[in-house]
Amino acid sequence: MPTSPADLLVTNIRELVTCEPALGEGSLGVIKRAALAAARGRIVWVGEESGLEDHVTVPPFPVRINTLDARGAVALPGFVDSHTHLIFAGSREAEYAMRARGATYQQIAAAGGGIHSTVRATRAASLDELVDLALPRLRALLAHGTTTAEVKSGYGLTTADELKMLEAARRLGELQPVEIHANFCGAHEVPPEYKGRTDAYLDLVVDEMLPAVAENKLARYVDVFCEDGVFSVAQARRVLAAGARHGLRAKFHADEFVTLGGAELAAEVRALSADHLLKARPEGVARMKAAGVTAALLPGTAFFLGLPYAPARAFLGTGVRVALASDFNPGSSMGPNLQLVMTMAVSQMKMSPEEALLGVTLHGAHAMGLEEEIGSLRPGKRCDLLVADVPNWRYLSYYYGVNHVSRVLKGGQLVYER
Ligand code: NIG
Ligand code: FE
């Protein structure tokens, strides 16, 4: 029997949740009493621990073999958070209190609060300050199991400030273990100096910002807040098409507060994902399914804003792939914890625990176009793995409000231990 050389063994795993049905039981491909082997940061073998010696060889000295004893805990793929706005300055706890007194997100935005208030603070912050403010947020993501995150710009809204945010994202990717992929969201809002001149602002986004972002290779994706009172479907189409000309994949805010046809646009432009979708038409989502677009649902936002959740079951009925993400941002979802997001998905959107777990792993990877690299524990993929101190994987969404993650491996390296 051919054996795989390994430099890392993870042993004594009560349940290994591979998220690959072909590798184990059920839709999550669960292997009981399991072990995993990796070499140079990539998985080389998974299976029952009893088969370890037959399938894996440990190369002779001088290669050092690392062993992680899971001590009877559950192991699963690192979480993939496919939608965050975690770079920002300032904070908006006052708005949060205003909403509790009845103000809506849109009313606060129209009065110059909302995104505008974060834009003012972010413009005033230096690159170093943005990095310093984001580092503890990334530590919180990692501690709760996120090993890869999408991070958006969109609080700068000038060429220099958008580039500053994206440069901060690049530095953050170098300074700490969470892998970061940037999404250029210059079309997040119309800045006050362009009030009433939305198309002129989009000229700036398309003719100046996008070429600079692409030239400096600062983003992988392009986003636009396609929303009533912000950018129309036609305007969003223009931004996404311009992004595509620069090689950026579309991944954008669609049908969050008003049914505009963002889901249909995502299908038309073959976006990687359309996100939020609180008000999307199931017919639009069916078109997304046909076009291979992932639906990224962000229940933390509905929770935090006190809005009805996206109709996840109707969407799942179309066969569309559903990802779940945090939307971590200071205005509409100030929380990094994807375990809690899974709980919301199950209790509020009636997703199954299996669907919820796939949403924050493999389907999150699809929403970022990284499904060949991360999101499941199959040989060939990167060894991004969580150890969770739970009796079985269902506890991840069932026992809520506590952090179950005790250890995190990124590319086979232990990067977090509680
Ligand atoms: O995903 N919708 C626009 N963007 C964010 C909110 C950003 C903010 O309020 O600062 C969202 O909800
Ligand atoms: Fe968002």
mmCIF file of C-alpha atoms in Angstrom, residues 72-374:
data_model
loop_
_atom_site.group_PDB
_atom_site.id
_atom_site.type_symbol
_atom_site.label_atom_id
_atom_site.label_comp_id
_atom_site.label_asym_id
_atom_site.label_seq_id
_atom_site.Cartn_x
_atom_site.Cartn_y
_atom_site.Cartn_z
ATOM 1 C CA GLY A 72 -10.451 13.243 22.306
ATOM 2 C CA ALA A 73 -11.802 16.533 20.959
ATOM 3 C CA VAL A 74 -13.439 17.333 17.620
ATOM 4 C CA ALA A 75 -11.371 18.574 14.670
ATOM 5 C CA LEU A 76 -12.768 20.499 11.723
ATOM 6 C CA PRO A 77 -11.668 22.861 8.941
ATOM 7 C CA GLY A 78 -10.650 26.393 9.877
ATOM 8 C CA PHE A 79 -13.539 28.796 9.362
ATOM 9 C CA VAL A 80 -13.634 30.937 6.226
ATOM 10 C CA ASP A 81 -15.236 34.339 6.843
ATOM 11 C CA SER A 82 -16.117 35.491 3.345
ATOM 12 C CA HIS A 83 -17.495 38.959 4.205
ATOM 13 C CA THR A 84 -15.952 41.419 6.674
ATOM 14 C CA HIS A 85 -15.322 45.148 6.999
ATOM 15 C CA LEU A 86 -12.846 44.745 9.837
ATOM 16 C CA ILE A 87 -10.570 47.648 8.939
ATOM 17 C CA PHE A 88 -12.038 50.867 10.279
ATOM 18 C CA ALA A 89 -11.447 53.644 12.792
ATOM 19 C CA GLY A 90 -13.942 55.048 15.271
ATOM 20 C CA SER A 91 -16.944 53.146 16.565
ATOM 21 C CA ARG A 92 -20.714 53.464 16.538
ATOM 22 C CA GLU A 93 -22.125 52.305 19.845
ATOM 23 C CA ALA A 94 -24.268 55.472 19.993
ATOM 24 C CA GLU A 95 -26.075 54.409 16.797
ATOM 25 C CA TYR A 96 -26.641 50.996 18.253
ATOM 26 C CA ALA A 97 -28.439 52.647 21.159
ATOM 27 C CA MET A 98 -30.406 54.913 18.752
ATOM 28 C CA ARG A 99 -31.656 51.868 16.904
ATOM 29 C CA ALA A 100 -32.847 50.399 20.164
ATOM 30 C CA ARG A 101 -34.922 53.575 20.517
ATOM 31 C CA GLY A 102 -36.461 53.001 17.086
ATOM 32 C CA ALA A 103 -34.206 54.678 14.499
ATOM 33 C CA THR A 104 -33.498 52.563 11.403
ATOM 34 C CA TYR A 105 -30.118 51.940 9.799
ATOM 35 C CA GLN A 106 -31.203 53.940 6.741
ATOM 36 C CA GLN A 107 -32.497 56.907 8.812
ATOM 37 C CA ILE A 108 -29.190 57.089 10.670
ATOM 38 C CA ALA A 109 -27.284 56.970 7.365
ATOM 39 C CA ALA A 110 -29.466 59.706 5.846
ATOM 40 C CA ALA A 111 -28.721 61.932 8.860
ATOM 41 C CA GLY A 112 -24.969 61.693 8.188
ATOM 42 C CA GLY A 113 -24.304 58.822 10.592
ATOM 43 C CA GLY A 114 -23.829 55.233 9.580
ATOM 44 C CA ILE A 115 -21.103 54.540 7.036
ATOM 45 C CA HIS A 116 -20.386 58.305 6.806
ATOM 46 C CA SER A 117 -19.334 58.468 10.429
ATOM 47 C CA THR A 118 -16.886 55.585 9.961
ATOM 48 C CA VAL A 119 -15.605 57.251 6.769
ATOM 49 C CA ARG A 120 -14.769 60.433 8.693
ATOM 50 C CA ALA A 121 -12.842 58.495 11.332
ATOM 51 C CA THR A 122 -11.103 56.244 8.816
ATOM 52 C CA ARG A 123 -9.995 59.165 6.651
ATOM 53 C CA ALA A 124 -8.502 60.799 9.742
ATOM 54 C CA ALA A 125 -6.560 57.670 10.729
ATOM 55 C CA SER A 126 -3.085 56.836 9.467
ATOM 56 C CA LEU A 127 -2.179 53.536 7.853
ATOM 57 C CA ASP A 128 -0.378 52.480 11.033
ATOM 58 C CA GLU A 129 -3.385 53.370 13.152
ATOM 59 C CA LEU A 130 -5.703 51.332 10.939
ATOM 60 C CA VAL A 131 -3.371 48.350 11.246
ATOM 61 C CA ASP A 132 -3.121 48.721 15.033
ATOM 62 C CA LEU A 133 -6.903 48.964 15.369
ATOM 63 C CA ALA A 134 -7.511 45.882 13.223
ATOM 64 C CA LEU A 135 -4.940 43.587 14.855
ATOM 65 C CA PRO A 136 -6.965 42.823 18.008
ATOM 66 C CA ARG A 137 -10.055 42.225 15.856
ATOM 67 C CA LEU A 138 -8.106 39.668 13.847
ATOM 68 C CA ARG A 139 -6.933 38.067 17.080
ATOM 69 C CA ALA A 140 -10.607 37.721 18.032
ATOM 70 C CA LEU A 141 -11.416 36.138 14.656
ATOM 71 C CA LEU A 142 -8.565 33.670 15.029
ATOM 72 C CA ALA A 143 -9.489 32.813 18.623
ATOM 73 C CA HIS A 144 -12.997 31.937 17.412
ATOM 74 C CA GLY A 145 -11.651 29.727 14.636
ATOM 75 C CA THR A 146 -11.428 31.904 11.533
ATOM 76 C CA THR A 147 -8.296 31.073 9.540
ATOM 77 C CA THR A 148 -9.131 32.948 6.318
ATOM 78 C CA ALA A 149 -11.053 36.208 5.938
ATOM 79 C CA GLU A 150 -12.166 38.479 3.165
ATOM 80 C CA VAL A 151 -11.582 42.125 4.144
ATOM 81 C CA LYS A 152 -13.154 45.084 2.362
ATOM 82 C CA SER A 153 -12.157 48.651 1.810
ATOM 83 C CA GLY A 154 -14.999 51.167 1.539
ATOM 84 C CA TYR A 155 -14.521 53.550 4.471
ATOM 85 C CA GLY A 156 -12.038 55.746 2.595
ATOM 86 C CA LEU A 157 -13.984 56.821 -0.496
ATOM 87 C CA THR A 158 -11.056 58.849 -1.861
ATOM 88 C CA THR A 159 -8.359 57.219 -3.946
ATOM 89 C CA ALA A 160 -5.716 57.780 -1.262
ATOM 90 C CA ASP A 161 -7.911 56.553 1.589
ATOM 91 C CA GLU A 162 -9.135 53.471 -0.284
ATOM 92 C CA LEU A 163 -5.527 52.575 -1.113
ATOM 93 C CA LYS A 164 -4.608 53.188 2.537
ATOM 94 C CA MET A 165 -7.245 50.678 3.668
ATOM 95 C CA LEU A 166 -6.105 48.080 1.144
ATOM 96 C CA GLU A 167 -2.472 48.625 2.070
ATOM 97 C CA ALA A 168 -3.516 48.047 5.709
ATOM 98 C CA ALA A 169 -5.160 44.777 4.628
ATOM 99 C CA ARG A 170 -1.951 43.679 2.893
ATOM 100 C CA ARG A 171 0.151 44.463 5.971
ATOM 101 C CA LEU A 172 -2.298 42.724 8.269
ATOM 102 C CA GLY A 173 -1.939 39.591 6.161
ATOM 103 C CA GLU A 174 1.793 39.686 6.860
ATOM 104 C CA LEU A 175 1.601 40.521 10.556
ATOM 105 C CA GLN A 176 -0.658 37.793 11.921
ATOM 106 C CA PRO A 177 -1.834 34.261 11.005
ATOM 107 C CA VAL A 178 -5.321 34.859 9.554
ATOM 108 C CA GLU A 179 -5.047 34.732 5.754
ATOM 109 C CA ILE A 180 -6.539 37.865 4.232
ATOM 110 C CA HIS A 181 -7.938 38.498 0.759
ATOM 111 C CA ALA A 182 -8.973 42.050 0.010
ATOM 112 C CA ASN A 183 -12.146 43.242 -1.666
ATOM 113 C CA PHE A 184 -12.104 46.728 -3.197
ATOM 114 C CA CYS A 185 -15.333 48.404 -2.074
ATOM 115 C CA GLY A 186 -14.793 51.995 -3.197
ATOM 116 C CA ALA A 187 -18.472 51.943 -4.206
ATOM 117 C CA HIS A 188 -19.634 51.422 -0.621
ATOM 118 C CA GLU A 189 -21.332 54.828 -0.322
ATOM 119 C CA VAL A 190 -21.346 58.211 -2.076
ATOM 120 C CA PRO A 191 -19.024 60.481 -0.060
ATOM 121 C CA PRO A 192 -20.413 63.851 1.081
ATOM 122 C CA GLU A 193 -18.276 65.841 -1.374
ATOM 123 C CA TYR A 194 -20.099 64.004 -4.221
ATOM 124 C CA LYS A 195 -23.595 64.245 -2.722
ATOM 125 C CA GLY A 196 -26.137 64.294 -5.572
ATOM 126 C CA ARG A 197 -23.398 63.425 -8.095
ATOM 127 C CA THR A 198 -23.319 59.662 -7.825
ATOM 128 C CA ASP A 199 -22.211 59.069 -11.415
ATOM 129 C CA ALA A 200 -19.348 61.526 -11.053
ATOM 130 C CA TYR A 201 -18.207 59.602 -7.963
ATOM 131 C CA LEU A 202 -18.378 56.357 -9.949
ATOM 132 C CA ASP A 203 -16.203 57.973 -12.633
ATOM 133 C CA LEU A 204 -13.584 58.374 -9.904
ATOM 134 C CA VAL A 205 -14.043 54.760 -8.753
ATOM 135 C CA VAL A 206 -13.785 53.378 -12.269
ATOM 136 C CA ASP A 207 -11.216 55.699 -13.859
ATOM 137 C CA GLU A 208 -8.878 56.349 -10.947
ATOM 138 C CA MET A 209 -9.353 54.015 -7.980
ATOM 139 C CA LEU A 210 -9.740 50.692 -9.803
ATOM 140 C CA PRO A 211 -6.662 51.137 -12.022
ATOM 141 C CA ALA A 212 -4.571 52.087 -8.971
ATOM 142 C CA VAL A 213 -5.865 49.109 -6.969
ATOM 143 C CA ALA A 214 -5.152 46.745 -9.849
ATOM 144 C CA GLU A 215 -1.734 48.188 -10.636
ATOM 145 C CA ASN A 216 -0.631 47.727 -7.028
ATOM 146 C CA LYS A 217 -2.280 44.273 -6.842
ATOM 147 C CA LEU A 218 -4.099 45.333 -3.679
ATOM 148 C CA ALA A 219 -7.353 43.410 -4.124
ATOM 149 C CA ARG A 220 -8.655 40.146 -5.461
ATOM 150 C CA TYR A 221 -12.355 41.106 -5.571
ATOM 151 C CA VAL A 222 -14.601 44.061 -6.369
ATOM 152 C CA ASP A 223 -17.661 44.998 -4.308
ATOM 153 C CA VAL A 224 -20.478 47.543 -4.603
ATOM 154 C CA PHE A 225 -23.318 48.401 -2.227
ATOM 155 C CA CYS A 226 -26.172 47.870 -4.683
ATOM 156 C CA GLU A 227 -28.977 49.407 -2.634
ATOM 157 C CA ASP A 228 -31.847 51.857 -2.837
ATOM 158 C CA GLY A 229 -30.437 55.346 -2.252
ATOM 159 C CA VAL A 230 -26.847 54.182 -2.763
ATOM 160 C CA PHE A 231 -25.978 52.499 -6.107
ATOM 161 C CA SER A 232 -28.586 51.265 -8.581
ATOM 162 C CA VAL A 233 -28.368 47.982 -10.463
ATOM 163 C CA ALA A 234 -27.116 49.843 -13.559
ATOM 164 C CA GLN A 235 -24.467 51.661 -11.535
ATOM 165 C CA ALA A 236 -23.427 48.443 -9.800
ATOM 166 C CA ARG A 237 -23.162 46.715 -13.188
ATOM 167 C CA ARG A 238 -20.783 49.450 -14.324
ATOM 168 C CA VAL A 239 -18.508 49.038 -11.277
ATOM 169 C CA LEU A 240 -18.440 45.252 -11.489
ATOM 170 C CA ALA A 241 -17.709 45.304 -15.229
ATOM 171 C CA ALA A 242 -14.858 47.745 -14.675
ATOM 172 C CA GLY A 243 -13.514 45.487 -11.925
ATOM 173 C CA ALA A 244 -13.687 42.491 -14.269
ATOM 174 C CA ARG A 245 -11.603 44.378 -16.847
ATOM 175 C CA HIS A 246 -8.920 44.629 -14.146
ATOM 176 C CA GLY A 247 -9.203 40.941 -13.258
ATOM 177 C CA LEU A 248 -11.192 41.407 -10.042
ATOM 178 C CA ARG A 249 -13.964 38.890 -9.312
ATOM 179 C CA ALA A 250 -17.345 40.326 -8.302
ATOM 180 C CA LYS A 251 -18.448 39.724 -4.721
ATOM 181 C CA PHE A 252 -20.984 42.300 -3.639
ATOM 182 C CA HIS A 253 -23.781 43.612 -1.385
ATOM 183 C CA ALA A 254 -27.078 42.672 -3.015
ATOM 184 C CA ASP A 255 -30.712 43.118 -1.980
ATOM 185 C CA GLU A 256 -29.869 43.887 1.667
ATOM 186 C CA PHE A 257 -32.671 46.319 2.601
ATOM 187 C CA VAL A 258 -34.742 46.676 -0.594
ATOM 188 C CA THR A 259 -35.511 44.272 -3.452
ATOM 189 C CA LEU A 260 -33.567 45.850 -6.296
ATOM 190 C CA GLY A 261 -32.463 42.885 -8.407
ATOM 191 C CA GLY A 262 -28.984 42.435 -6.990
ATOM 192 C CA ALA A 263 -29.374 38.656 -7.052
ATOM 193 C CA GLU A 264 -30.259 38.784 -10.758
ATOM 194 C CA LEU A 265 -27.269 41.043 -11.421
ATOM 195 C CA ALA A 266 -24.976 38.597 -9.598
ATOM 196 C CA ALA A 267 -26.179 35.836 -11.923
ATOM 197 C CA GLU A 268 -25.762 38.045 -14.984
ATOM 198 C CA VAL A 269 -22.133 38.947 -14.182
ATOM 199 C CA ARG A 270 -21.325 35.483 -12.761
ATOM 200 C CA ALA A 271 -20.198 36.897 -9.441
ATOM 201 C CA LEU A 272 -18.356 34.691 -6.969
ATOM 202 C CA SER A 273 -20.988 35.595 -4.385
ATOM 203 C CA ALA A 274 -23.943 37.857 -3.756
ATOM 204 C CA ASP A 275 -24.131 38.828 -0.117
ATOM 205 C CA HIS A 276 -26.878 39.680 2.407
ATOM 206 C CA LEU A 277 -29.927 38.958 0.194
ATOM 207 C CA LEU A 278 -32.394 39.733 3.013
ATOM 208 C CA LYS A 279 -34.805 41.002 0.344
ATOM 209 C CA ALA A 280 -33.712 38.931 -2.648
ATOM 210 C CA ARG A 281 -36.354 37.286 -4.798
ATOM 211 C CA PRO A 282 -36.103 33.475 -4.735
ATOM 212 C CA GLU A 283 -36.337 33.638 -8.576
ATOM 213 C CA GLY A 284 -33.211 35.787 -8.579
ATOM 214 C CA VAL A 285 -31.491 33.326 -6.294
ATOM 215 C CA ALA A 286 -32.517 30.496 -8.630
ATOM 216 C CA ARG A 287 -30.692 32.367 -11.391
ATOM 217 C CA MET A 288 -27.663 32.618 -9.117
ATOM 218 C CA LYS A 289 -27.757 28.855 -8.677
ATOM 219 C CA ALA A 290 -27.834 28.356 -12.449
ATOM 220 C CA ALA A 291 -24.865 30.714 -12.846
ATOM 221 C CA GLY A 292 -22.836 29.046 -10.060
ATOM 222 C CA VAL A 293 -22.959 32.097 -7.747
ATOM 223 C CA THR A 294 -22.743 31.447 -3.992
ATOM 224 C CA ALA A 295 -25.348 33.087 -1.736
ATOM 225 C CA ALA A 296 -23.493 34.531 1.260
ATOM 226 C CA LEU A 297 -25.928 35.078 4.130
ATOM 227 C CA LEU A 298 -24.980 37.263 7.092
ATOM 228 C CA PRO A 299 -27.439 36.544 9.899
ATOM 229 C CA GLY A 300 -25.381 38.568 12.372
ATOM 230 C CA THR A 301 -26.518 41.686 10.511
ATOM 231 C CA ALA A 302 -30.222 40.883 10.763
ATOM 232 C CA PHE A 303 -29.651 39.993 14.424
ATOM 233 C CA PHE A 304 -27.756 43.196 15.212
ATOM 234 C CA LEU A 305 -30.123 45.476 13.263
ATOM 235 C CA GLY A 306 -33.214 43.669 14.527
ATOM 236 C CA LEU A 307 -34.446 42.793 11.023
ATOM 237 C CA PRO A 308 -36.099 39.655 9.637
ATOM 238 C CA TYR A 309 -33.568 37.048 8.558
ATOM 239 C CA ALA A 310 -32.917 36.054 4.951
ATOM 240 C CA PRO A 311 -35.282 33.281 3.794
ATOM 241 C CA ALA A 312 -32.531 30.696 3.756
ATOM 242 C CA ARG A 313 -34.844 27.701 3.273
ATOM 243 C CA ALA A 314 -36.406 29.222 0.159
ATOM 244 C CA PHE A 315 -32.924 29.883 -1.176
ATOM 245 C CA LEU A 316 -31.699 26.378 -0.321
ATOM 246 C CA GLY A 317 -34.760 25.053 -2.154
ATOM 247 C CA THR A 318 -33.329 26.461 -5.388
ATOM 248 C CA GLY A 319 -30.192 24.357 -4.839
ATOM 249 C CA VAL A 320 -27.953 27.414 -4.480
ATOM 250 C CA ARG A 321 -24.791 27.016 -2.403
ATOM 251 C CA VAL A 322 -25.212 28.981 0.848
ATOM 252 C CA ALA A 323 -22.224 30.453 2.683
ATOM 253 C CA LEU A 324 -22.424 32.157 6.078
ATOM 254 C CA ALA A 325 -20.208 35.072 7.091
ATOM 255 C CA SER A 326 -19.912 37.587 9.904
ATOM 256 C CA ASP A 327 -20.177 40.950 8.067
ATOM 257 C CA PHE A 328 -17.990 42.177 10.942
ATOM 258 C CA ASN A 329 -18.310 46.003 10.837
ATOM 259 C CA PRO A 330 -18.910 48.807 13.352
ATOM 260 C CA GLY A 331 -22.427 49.662 12.182
ATOM 261 C CA SER A 332 -24.467 46.618 11.308
ATOM 262 C CA SER A 333 -22.678 43.624 12.834
ATOM 263 C CA MET A 334 -20.008 44.170 15.461
ATOM 264 C CA GLY A 335 -19.111 40.530 16.030
ATOM 265 C CA PRO A 336 -16.384 38.149 14.868
ATOM 266 C CA ASN A 337 -17.786 34.807 16.071
ATOM 267 C CA LEU A 338 -18.827 32.355 13.333
ATOM 268 C CA GLN A 339 -19.883 29.770 15.917
ATOM 269 C CA LEU A 340 -22.609 32.196 16.995
ATOM 270 C CA VAL A 341 -23.444 32.865 13.323
ATOM 271 C CA MET A 342 -24.035 29.120 12.923
ATOM 272 C CA THR A 343 -26.406 29.189 15.900
ATOM 273 C CA MET A 344 -28.381 32.046 14.301
ATOM 274 C CA ALA A 345 -28.494 30.135 11.022
ATOM 275 C CA VAL A 346 -29.990 27.086 12.703
ATOM 276 C CA SER A 347 -32.364 28.726 15.183
ATOM 277 C CA GLN A 348 -33.478 31.714 13.091
ATOM 278 C CA MET A 349 -33.071 30.683 9.438
ATOM 279 C CA LYS A 350 -33.880 26.984 9.972
ATOM 280 C CA MET A 351 -30.731 25.744 8.333
ATOM 281 C CA SER A 352 -29.627 22.297 9.452
ATOM 282 C CA PRO A 353 -26.517 22.127 11.644
ATOM 283 C CA GLU A 354 -24.776 20.445 8.691
ATOM 284 C CA GLU A 355 -25.733 23.297 6.329
ATOM 285 C CA ALA A 356 -24.565 25.840 8.888
ATOM 286 C CA LEU A 357 -21.179 24.196 9.333
ATOM 287 C CA LEU A 358 -20.674 23.908 5.566
ATOM 288 C CA GLY A 359 -21.640 27.590 5.343
ATOM 289 C CA VAL A 360 -18.664 28.721 7.414
ATOM 290 C CA THR A 361 -16.195 26.249 5.871
ATOM 291 C CA LEU A 362 -16.409 24.822 2.347
ATOM 292 C CA HIS A 363 -19.128 27.162 1.128
ATOM 293 C CA GLY A 364 -17.285 30.153 2.559
ATOM 294 C CA ALA A 365 -14.275 29.006 0.549
ATOM 295 C CA HIS A 366 -16.463 28.875 -2.583
ATOM 296 C CA ALA A 367 -17.669 32.415 -1.864
ATOM 297 C CA MET A 368 -14.005 33.462 -2.023
ATOM 298 C CA GLY A 369 -13.048 31.285 -5.007
ATOM 299 C CA LEU A 370 -10.655 29.331 -2.771
ATOM 300 C CA GLU A 371 -12.450 25.968 -2.717
ATOM 301 C CA GLU A 372 -9.476 24.115 -4.190
ATOM 302 C CA GLU A 373 -7.225 25.329 -1.372
ATOM 303 C CA ILE A 374 -9.201 25.538 1.873
#
